[in-house]
Coordinates of C-alpha atoms in Angstrom, one line a residue:
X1 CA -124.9 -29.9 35.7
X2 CA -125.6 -30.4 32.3
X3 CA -125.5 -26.9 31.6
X4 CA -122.1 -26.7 33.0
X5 CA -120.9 -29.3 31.2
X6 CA -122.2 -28.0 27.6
X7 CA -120.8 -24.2 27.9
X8 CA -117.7 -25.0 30.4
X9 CA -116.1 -25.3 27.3
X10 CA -117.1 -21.7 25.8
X11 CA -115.9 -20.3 29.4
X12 CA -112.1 -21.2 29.1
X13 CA -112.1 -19.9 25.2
X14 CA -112.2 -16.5 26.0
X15 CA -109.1 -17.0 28.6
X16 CA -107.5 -18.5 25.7
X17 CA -108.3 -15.6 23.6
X18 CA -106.6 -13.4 26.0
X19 CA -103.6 -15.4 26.6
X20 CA -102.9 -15.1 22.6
X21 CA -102.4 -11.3 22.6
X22 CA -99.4 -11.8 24.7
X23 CA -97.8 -14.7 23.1
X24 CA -98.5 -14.1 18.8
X25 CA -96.5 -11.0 19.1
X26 CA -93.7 -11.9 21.2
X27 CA -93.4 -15.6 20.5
X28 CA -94.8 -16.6 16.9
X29 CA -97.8 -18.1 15.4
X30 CA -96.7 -21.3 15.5
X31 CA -95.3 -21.2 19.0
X32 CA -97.9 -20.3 20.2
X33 CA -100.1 -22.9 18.1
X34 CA -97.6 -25.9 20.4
X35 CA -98.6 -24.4 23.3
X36 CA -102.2 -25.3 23.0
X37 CA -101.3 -28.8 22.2
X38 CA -100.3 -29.3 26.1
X39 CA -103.6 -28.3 27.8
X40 CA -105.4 -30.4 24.6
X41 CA -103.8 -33.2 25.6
X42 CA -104.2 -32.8 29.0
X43 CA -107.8 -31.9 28.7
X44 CA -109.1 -35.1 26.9
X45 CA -107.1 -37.3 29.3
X46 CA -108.5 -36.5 31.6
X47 CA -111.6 -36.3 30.5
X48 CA -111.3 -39.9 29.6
X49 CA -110.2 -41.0 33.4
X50 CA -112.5 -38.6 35.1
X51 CA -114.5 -40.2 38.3
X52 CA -116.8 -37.5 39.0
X53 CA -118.3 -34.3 36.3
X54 CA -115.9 -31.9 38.6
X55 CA -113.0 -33.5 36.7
X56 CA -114.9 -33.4 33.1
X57 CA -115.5 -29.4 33.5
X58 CA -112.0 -29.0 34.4
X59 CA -111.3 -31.0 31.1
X60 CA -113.4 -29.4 28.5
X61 CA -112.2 -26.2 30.1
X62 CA -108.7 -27.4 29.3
X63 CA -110.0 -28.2 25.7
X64 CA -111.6 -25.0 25.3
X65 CA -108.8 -23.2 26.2
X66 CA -106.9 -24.8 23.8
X67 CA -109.3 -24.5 21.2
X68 CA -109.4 -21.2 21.4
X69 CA -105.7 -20.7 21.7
X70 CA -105.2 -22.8 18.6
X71 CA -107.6 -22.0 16.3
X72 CA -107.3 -18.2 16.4
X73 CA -103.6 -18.7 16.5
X74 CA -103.5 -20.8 13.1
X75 CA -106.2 -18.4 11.4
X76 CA -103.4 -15.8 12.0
X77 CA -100.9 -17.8 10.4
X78 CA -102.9 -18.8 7.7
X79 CA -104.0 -15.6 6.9
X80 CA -100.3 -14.6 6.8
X81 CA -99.0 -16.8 4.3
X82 CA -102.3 -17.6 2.2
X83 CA -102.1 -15.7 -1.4
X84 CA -105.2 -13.5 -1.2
X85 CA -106.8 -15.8 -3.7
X86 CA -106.1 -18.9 -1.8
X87 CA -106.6 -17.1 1.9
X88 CA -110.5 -17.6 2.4
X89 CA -110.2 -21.6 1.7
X90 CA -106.8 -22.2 3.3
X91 CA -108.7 -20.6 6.5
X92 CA -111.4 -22.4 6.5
X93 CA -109.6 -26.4 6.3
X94 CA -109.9 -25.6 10.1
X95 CA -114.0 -25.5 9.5
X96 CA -114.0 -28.8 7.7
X97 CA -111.5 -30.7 10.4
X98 CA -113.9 -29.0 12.9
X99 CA -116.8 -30.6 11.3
X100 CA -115.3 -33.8 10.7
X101 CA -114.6 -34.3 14.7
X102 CA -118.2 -33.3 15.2
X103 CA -119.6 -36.1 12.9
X104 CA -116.9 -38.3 14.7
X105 CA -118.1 -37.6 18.3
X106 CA -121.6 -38.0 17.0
X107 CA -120.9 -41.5 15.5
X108 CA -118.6 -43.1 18.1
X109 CA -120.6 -41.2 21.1
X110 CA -124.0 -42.9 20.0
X111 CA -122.5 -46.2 19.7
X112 CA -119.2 -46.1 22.2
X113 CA -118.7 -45.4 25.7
X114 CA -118.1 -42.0 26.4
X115 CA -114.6 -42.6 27.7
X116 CA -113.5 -44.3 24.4
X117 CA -114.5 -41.3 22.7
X118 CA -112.3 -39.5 24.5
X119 CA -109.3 -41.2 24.5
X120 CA -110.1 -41.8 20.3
X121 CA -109.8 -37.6 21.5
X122 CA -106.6 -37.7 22.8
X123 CA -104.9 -39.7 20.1
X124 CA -106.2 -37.3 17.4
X125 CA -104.7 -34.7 19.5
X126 CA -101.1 -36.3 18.6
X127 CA -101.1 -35.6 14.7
X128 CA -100.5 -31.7 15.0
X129 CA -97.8 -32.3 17.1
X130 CA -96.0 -34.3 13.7
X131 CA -97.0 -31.1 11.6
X132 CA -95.8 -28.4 13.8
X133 CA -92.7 -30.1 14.8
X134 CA -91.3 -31.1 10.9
X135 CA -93.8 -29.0 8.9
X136 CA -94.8 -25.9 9.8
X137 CA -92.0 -22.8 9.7
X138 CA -92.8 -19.6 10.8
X139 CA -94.6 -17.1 9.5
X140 CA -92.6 -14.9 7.0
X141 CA -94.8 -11.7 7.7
X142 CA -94.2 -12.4 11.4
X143 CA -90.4 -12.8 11.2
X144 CA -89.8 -9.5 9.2
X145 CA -91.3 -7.5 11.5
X146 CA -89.3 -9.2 14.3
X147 CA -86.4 -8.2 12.2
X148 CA -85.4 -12.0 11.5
X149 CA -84.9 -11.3 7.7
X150 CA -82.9 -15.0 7.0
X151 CA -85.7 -16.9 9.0
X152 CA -88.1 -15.1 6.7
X153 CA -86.4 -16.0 3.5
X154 CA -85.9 -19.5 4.7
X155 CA -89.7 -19.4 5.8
X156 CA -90.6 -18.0 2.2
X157 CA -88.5 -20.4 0.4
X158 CA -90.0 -23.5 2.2
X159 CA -93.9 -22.5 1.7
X160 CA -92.9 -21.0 -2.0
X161 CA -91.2 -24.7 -2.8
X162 CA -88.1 -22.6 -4.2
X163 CA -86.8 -25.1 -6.5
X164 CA -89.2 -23.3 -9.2
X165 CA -89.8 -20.1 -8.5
X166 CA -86.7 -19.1 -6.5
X167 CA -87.2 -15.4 -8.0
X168 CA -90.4 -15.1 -7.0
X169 CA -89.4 -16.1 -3.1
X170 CA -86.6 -13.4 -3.2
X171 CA -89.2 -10.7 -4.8
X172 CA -91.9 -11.6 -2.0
X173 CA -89.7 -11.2 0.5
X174 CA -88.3 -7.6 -0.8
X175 CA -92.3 -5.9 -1.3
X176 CA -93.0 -7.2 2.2
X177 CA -89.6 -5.6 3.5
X178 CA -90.4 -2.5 1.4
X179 CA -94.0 -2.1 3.1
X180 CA -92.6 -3.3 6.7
X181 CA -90.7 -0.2 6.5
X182 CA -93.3 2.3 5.0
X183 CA -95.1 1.3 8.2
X184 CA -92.0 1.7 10.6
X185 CA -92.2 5.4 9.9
X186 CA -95.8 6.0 10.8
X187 CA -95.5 4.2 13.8
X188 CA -94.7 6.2 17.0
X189 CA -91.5 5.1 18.3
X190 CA -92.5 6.0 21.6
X191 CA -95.8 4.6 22.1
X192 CA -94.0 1.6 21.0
X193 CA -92.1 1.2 24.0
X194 CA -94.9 2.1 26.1
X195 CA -97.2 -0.1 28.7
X196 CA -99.9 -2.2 26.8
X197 CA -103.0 -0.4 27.8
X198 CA -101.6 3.0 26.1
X199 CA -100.0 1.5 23.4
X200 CA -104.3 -0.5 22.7
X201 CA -105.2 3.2 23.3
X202 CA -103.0 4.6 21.0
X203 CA -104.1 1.6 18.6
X204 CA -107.4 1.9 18.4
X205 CA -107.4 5.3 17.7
X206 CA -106.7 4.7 14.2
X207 CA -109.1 4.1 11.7
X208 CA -107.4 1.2 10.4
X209 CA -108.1 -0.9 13.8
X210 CA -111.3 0.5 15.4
X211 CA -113.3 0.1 12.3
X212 CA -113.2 -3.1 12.0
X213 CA -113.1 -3.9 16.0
X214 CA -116.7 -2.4 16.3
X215 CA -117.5 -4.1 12.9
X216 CA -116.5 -7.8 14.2
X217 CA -117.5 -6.9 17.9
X218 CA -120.9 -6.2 16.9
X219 CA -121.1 -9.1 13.7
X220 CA -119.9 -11.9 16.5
X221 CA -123.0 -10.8 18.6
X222 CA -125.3 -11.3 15.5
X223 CA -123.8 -14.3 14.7
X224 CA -124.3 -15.8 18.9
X225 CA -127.7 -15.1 18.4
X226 CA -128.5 -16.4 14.9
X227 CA -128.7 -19.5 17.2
X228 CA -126.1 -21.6 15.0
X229 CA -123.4 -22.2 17.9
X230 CA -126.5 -22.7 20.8
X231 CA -128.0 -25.9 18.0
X232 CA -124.3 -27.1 18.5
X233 CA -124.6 -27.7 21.9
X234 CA -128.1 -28.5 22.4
X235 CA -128.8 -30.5 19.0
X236 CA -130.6 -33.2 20.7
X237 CA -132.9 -31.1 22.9
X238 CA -134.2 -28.8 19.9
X239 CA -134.7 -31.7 17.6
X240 CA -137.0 -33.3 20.3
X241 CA -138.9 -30.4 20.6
X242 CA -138.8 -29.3 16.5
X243 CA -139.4 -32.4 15.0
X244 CA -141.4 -34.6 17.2
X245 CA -141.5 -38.2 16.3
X246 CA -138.0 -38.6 14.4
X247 CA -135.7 -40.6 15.2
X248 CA -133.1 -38.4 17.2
X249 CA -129.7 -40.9 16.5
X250 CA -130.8 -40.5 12.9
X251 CA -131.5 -36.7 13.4
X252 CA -128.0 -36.0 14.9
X253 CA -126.3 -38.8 12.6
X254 CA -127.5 -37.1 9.7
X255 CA -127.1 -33.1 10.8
X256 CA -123.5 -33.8 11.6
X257 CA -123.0 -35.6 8.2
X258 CA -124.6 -32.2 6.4
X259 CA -122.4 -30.2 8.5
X260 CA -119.1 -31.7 7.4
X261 CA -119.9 -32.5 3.8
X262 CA -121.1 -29.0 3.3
X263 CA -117.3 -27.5 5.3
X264 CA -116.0 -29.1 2.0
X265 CA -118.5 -26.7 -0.3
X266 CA -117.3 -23.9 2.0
X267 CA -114.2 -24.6 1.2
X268 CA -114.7 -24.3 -2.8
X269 CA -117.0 -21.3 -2.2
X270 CA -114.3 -19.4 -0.8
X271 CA -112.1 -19.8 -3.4
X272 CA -114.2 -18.5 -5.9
X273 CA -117.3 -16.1 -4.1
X274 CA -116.5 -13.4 -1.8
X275 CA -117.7 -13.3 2.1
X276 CA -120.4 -10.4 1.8
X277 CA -122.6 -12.4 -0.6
X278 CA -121.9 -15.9 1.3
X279 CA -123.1 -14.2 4.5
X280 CA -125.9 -12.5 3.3
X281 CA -127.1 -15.8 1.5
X282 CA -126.8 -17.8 4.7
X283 CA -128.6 -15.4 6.9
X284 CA -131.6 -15.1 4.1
X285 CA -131.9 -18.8 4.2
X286 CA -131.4 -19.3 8.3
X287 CA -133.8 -16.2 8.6
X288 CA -136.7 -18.0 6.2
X289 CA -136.0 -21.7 7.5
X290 CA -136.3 -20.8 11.2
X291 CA -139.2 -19.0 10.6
X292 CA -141.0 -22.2 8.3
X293 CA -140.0 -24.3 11.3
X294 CA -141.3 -21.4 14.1
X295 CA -145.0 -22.1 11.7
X296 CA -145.2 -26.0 11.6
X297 CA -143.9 -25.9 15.5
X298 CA -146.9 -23.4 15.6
X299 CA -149.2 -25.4 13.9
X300 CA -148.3 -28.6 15.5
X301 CA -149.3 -26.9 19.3
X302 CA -152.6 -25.8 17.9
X303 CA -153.3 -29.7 16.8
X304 CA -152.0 -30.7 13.4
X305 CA -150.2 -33.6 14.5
X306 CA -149.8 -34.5 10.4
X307 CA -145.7 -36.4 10.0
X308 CA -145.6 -33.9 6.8
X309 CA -145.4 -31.1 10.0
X310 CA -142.4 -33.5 11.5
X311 CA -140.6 -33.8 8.3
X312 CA -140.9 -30.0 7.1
X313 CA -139.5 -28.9 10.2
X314 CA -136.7 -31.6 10.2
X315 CA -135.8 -30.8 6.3
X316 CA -135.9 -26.4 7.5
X317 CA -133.3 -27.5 9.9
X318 CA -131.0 -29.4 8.0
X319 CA -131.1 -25.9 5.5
X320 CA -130.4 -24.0 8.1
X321 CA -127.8 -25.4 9.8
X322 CA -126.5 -25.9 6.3
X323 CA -126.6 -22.2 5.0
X324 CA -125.1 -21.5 8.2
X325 CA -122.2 -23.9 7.5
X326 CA -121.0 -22.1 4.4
X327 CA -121.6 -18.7 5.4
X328 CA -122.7 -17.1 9.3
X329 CA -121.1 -19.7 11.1
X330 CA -117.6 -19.6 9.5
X331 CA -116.8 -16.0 7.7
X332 CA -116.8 -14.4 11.1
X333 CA -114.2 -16.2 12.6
X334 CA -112.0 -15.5 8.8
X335 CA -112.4 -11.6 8.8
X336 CA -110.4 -10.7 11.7
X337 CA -107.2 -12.5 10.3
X338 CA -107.9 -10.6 7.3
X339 CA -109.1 -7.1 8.5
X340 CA -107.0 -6.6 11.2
X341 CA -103.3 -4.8 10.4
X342 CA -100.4 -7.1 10.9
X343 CA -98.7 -5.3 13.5
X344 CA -102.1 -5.7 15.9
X345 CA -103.4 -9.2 15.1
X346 CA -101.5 -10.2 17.8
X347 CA -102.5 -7.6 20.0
X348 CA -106.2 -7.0 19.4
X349 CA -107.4 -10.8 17.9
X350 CA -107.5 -12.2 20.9
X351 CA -109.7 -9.9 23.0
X352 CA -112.0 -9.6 20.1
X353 CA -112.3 -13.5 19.8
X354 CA -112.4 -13.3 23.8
X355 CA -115.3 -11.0 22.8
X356 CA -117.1 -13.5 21.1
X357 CA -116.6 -16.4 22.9
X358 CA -117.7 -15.0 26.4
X359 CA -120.7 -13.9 24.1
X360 CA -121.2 -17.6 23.1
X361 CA -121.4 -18.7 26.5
X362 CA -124.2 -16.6 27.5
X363 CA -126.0 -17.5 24.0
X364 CA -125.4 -21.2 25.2
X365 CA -125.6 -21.0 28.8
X366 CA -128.4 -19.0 29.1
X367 CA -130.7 -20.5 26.3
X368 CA -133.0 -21.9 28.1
X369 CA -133.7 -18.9 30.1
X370 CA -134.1 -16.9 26.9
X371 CA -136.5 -19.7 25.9
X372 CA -138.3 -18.8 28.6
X373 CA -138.3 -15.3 28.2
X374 CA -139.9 -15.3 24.9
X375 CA -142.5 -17.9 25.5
X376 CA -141.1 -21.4 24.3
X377 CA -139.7 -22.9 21.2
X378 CA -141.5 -20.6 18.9
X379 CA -140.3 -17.5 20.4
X380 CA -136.8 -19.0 20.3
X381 CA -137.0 -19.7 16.4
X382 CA -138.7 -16.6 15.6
X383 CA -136.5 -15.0 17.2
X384 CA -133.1 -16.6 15.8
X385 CA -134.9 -16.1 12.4
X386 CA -135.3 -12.1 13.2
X387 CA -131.4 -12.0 14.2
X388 CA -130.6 -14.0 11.2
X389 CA -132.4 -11.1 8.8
X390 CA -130.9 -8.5 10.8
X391 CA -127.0 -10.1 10.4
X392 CA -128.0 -9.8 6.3
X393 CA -128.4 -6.4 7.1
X394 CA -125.6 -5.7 8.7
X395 CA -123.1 -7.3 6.0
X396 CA -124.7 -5.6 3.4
X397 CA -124.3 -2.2 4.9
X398 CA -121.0 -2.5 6.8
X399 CA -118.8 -5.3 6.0
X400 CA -116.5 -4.8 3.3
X401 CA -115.4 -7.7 1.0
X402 CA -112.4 -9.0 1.6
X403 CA -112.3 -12.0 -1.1
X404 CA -108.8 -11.8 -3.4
X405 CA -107.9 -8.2 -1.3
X406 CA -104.2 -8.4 -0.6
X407 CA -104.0 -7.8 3.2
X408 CA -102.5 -4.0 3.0
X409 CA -105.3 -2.9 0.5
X410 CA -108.2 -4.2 3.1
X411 CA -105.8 -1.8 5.3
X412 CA -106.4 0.7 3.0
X413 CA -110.4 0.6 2.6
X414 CA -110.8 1.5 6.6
X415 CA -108.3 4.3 6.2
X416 CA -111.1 6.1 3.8
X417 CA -114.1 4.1 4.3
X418 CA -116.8 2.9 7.1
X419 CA -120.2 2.3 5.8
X420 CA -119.7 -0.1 2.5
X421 CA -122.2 0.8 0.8
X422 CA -120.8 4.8 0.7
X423 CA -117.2 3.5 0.0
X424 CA -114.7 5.5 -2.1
X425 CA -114.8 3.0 -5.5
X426 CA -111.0 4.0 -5.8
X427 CA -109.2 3.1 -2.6
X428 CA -106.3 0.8 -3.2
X429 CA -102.8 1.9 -4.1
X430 CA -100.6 0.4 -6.7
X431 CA -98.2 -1.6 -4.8
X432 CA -98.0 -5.2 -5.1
X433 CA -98.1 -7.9 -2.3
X434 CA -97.7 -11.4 -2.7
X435 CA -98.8 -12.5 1.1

């Protein structure tokens, strides 16, 4: 039962994935944002009533369907109206709020019922409804392609503050019309108006889509099994086997704490590194830290029974789910938003984040299985150190960088690129886009 309980939530998310790719398109990004406030609420009410587990599974399922549907939704929008300076750290406020519930759970869920914590759950749900509803305008990109040019301005004007810099709001708006329409001639009319499944085809025969589809659907499967989502879920059972003797309220207290102070360093790191050598920095440390811990866990089975064992493996921990924090956990869920060009993020995000979630719920659900298969604990950190190495790999040979790329000239790289490290040095062109 517990098992259920711990990756229901990773079950619904890839439903929610799915639903988006219907709904960012033909509704908005922040439409469709609203409508995952509904099953949210419902979700953690009940939840917080519940009489039996039946009616918590059915609850986090609610939650993680509108988790999924959220998040991805607002990555979209924020990746649409983020200067390509700003984009990386606007994206990733959602990382430190993320973090910030986690530490909250962990500190009211030691010390209150579990019921209060989920209705302190449903009244958080409540604030996004205020920002939506007399915040939030639509996304500008999003409303010129619908052909809503005065939504757009009015859109522009709001998130540009046009009382100084009115001229820049009207120039922003006329390079993303210009491009909007360089598009509108390459794009077959036809297949425009044909059945989804020939218009994906169609899609994802182009360079500019499949690249980075088999770049992020492979990534999110290195990422799963770094092991950085699967320590989410089962934090308290890995620390009672890693480091024996601590105290585990402490243990959780204090990874939680690391994991939302360091969303804040994310956050500056964006701004001012790029996402290959955050990645590949993360993964180097998770790789070496898992595989420190994998020894002392080693070394404490064959006898050494020494507290410096305890405390070693405790601190590798705390680096690795730190590294992870700024860089493997977080700039996978970024690039798609980025990558992806504007007239598919709707289309394609959601099955690729579908992707990824139905791959976290086997990395979760099936973890102590996979435990099992590779001998124990030290199988399981050796081999989430192994994966961790290979994702550095990966980056470093295939993911381009994306950090202060306008969104058309990261276009442009898969167009005449695939493996980074071959790329073309000169592939942008010399047209100018603020958003």
């Amino acid at each position: 039962m517990f098992l259920c309980l711990a990756s229901s939530i990773s079950i619904a998310a890839p439903f929610g994935c799915l639903f988006i790719a219907f709904t960012l398109d033909r509704i908005g990004r922040i439409s469709t944002f609203k409508i995952s406030l509904w099953p949210c609420f419902i979700g953690w009410m009940l939840i917080a009533l519940a009489f039996n587990p039946k009616i918590i599974i059915i609850g986090r399922l609610l939650t993680g369907f509108a988790m999924s549907v959220g998040t991805n939704s607002a990555n979209v929008y924020m990746a649409e109206i983020s200067s390509p300076k700003l984009r990386g750290s606007m994206m990733s406020i959602g990382s430190v709020m993320l973090s910030f519930g986690i530490l909250l759970m962990y500190c009211t869920g030691l010390y209150l019922h579990w019921r209060i914590v989920a209705w302190i759950a449903f009244v958080g749900a409540f604030f996004p409804v205020l920002m939506t509803v007399f915040w939030t305008p639509e996304s500008p990109v999003w409303l010129i392609h619908k052909g809503q040019d005065v939504k757009a301005l009015k859109s522009l004007a709001y998130l540009k503050n046009s009382k100084y810099c009115a001229g820049a709001v009207q120039e922003t708006f006329n390079e993303m019309k210009i491009i909007k329409e360089k598009k509108d001639l390459l794009i077959n009319k036809e297949m425009e108006k044909s059945n989804v499944f020939r218009r994906v085809a169609w899609l994802l025969s182009k360079p500019t889509v499949f690249k980075p589809a088999l770049f992020m659907i492979v990534f999110f499967v290195l990422q799963q099994f770094t092991g950085i989502y699967t320590f989410q879920f089962h934090a308290v059972k890995m620390l009672q086997e890693v480091a024996q003797g601590i105290d585990i309220k402490f243990a959780t207290l204090l990874f939680g704490l690391f994991r939302f102070l360091l969303s804040f360093v994310a956050t500056g790191m964006l701004h001012n590194y790029g996402r290959r050598p955050l990645c590949m920095i993360s993964g180097i440390i998770m790789g070496i830290t898992l595989f420190i811990s994998g020894l002392c866990f080693c070394l404490r089975t064959n006898g050494d029974e020494s507290i410096i064992m305890t405390w070693i493996s405790l601190l590798c921990m705390l680096l690795y789910i730190s590294a992870g924090s700024v860089g493997i956990m977080l700039i996978p869920w970024i690039l798609p938003s980025e990558m992806f060009p504007t007239e598919v993020k709707g289309l394609l995000i959601g099955p690729i984040m579908a992707w990824c979630n139905a791959v976290m719920f086997v990395a979760v659900h099936f973890y102590e299985d996979l435990k099992r298969i590779l001998g124990g604990m030290l199988g399981i950190l050796w081999f989430y150190s192994f994966i961790s190495i290979l994702s550095v790999f990966f980056v470093w040979v295939f993911i381009p960088e994306t950090h202060k790329m306008k969104l058309f000239e990261i276009e442009d790289y898969f167009k005449d690129n695939t493996i980074f490290l071959l790329r073309k040095k000169k592939t942008v062109k010399n047209e100018q886009l603020c958003i």
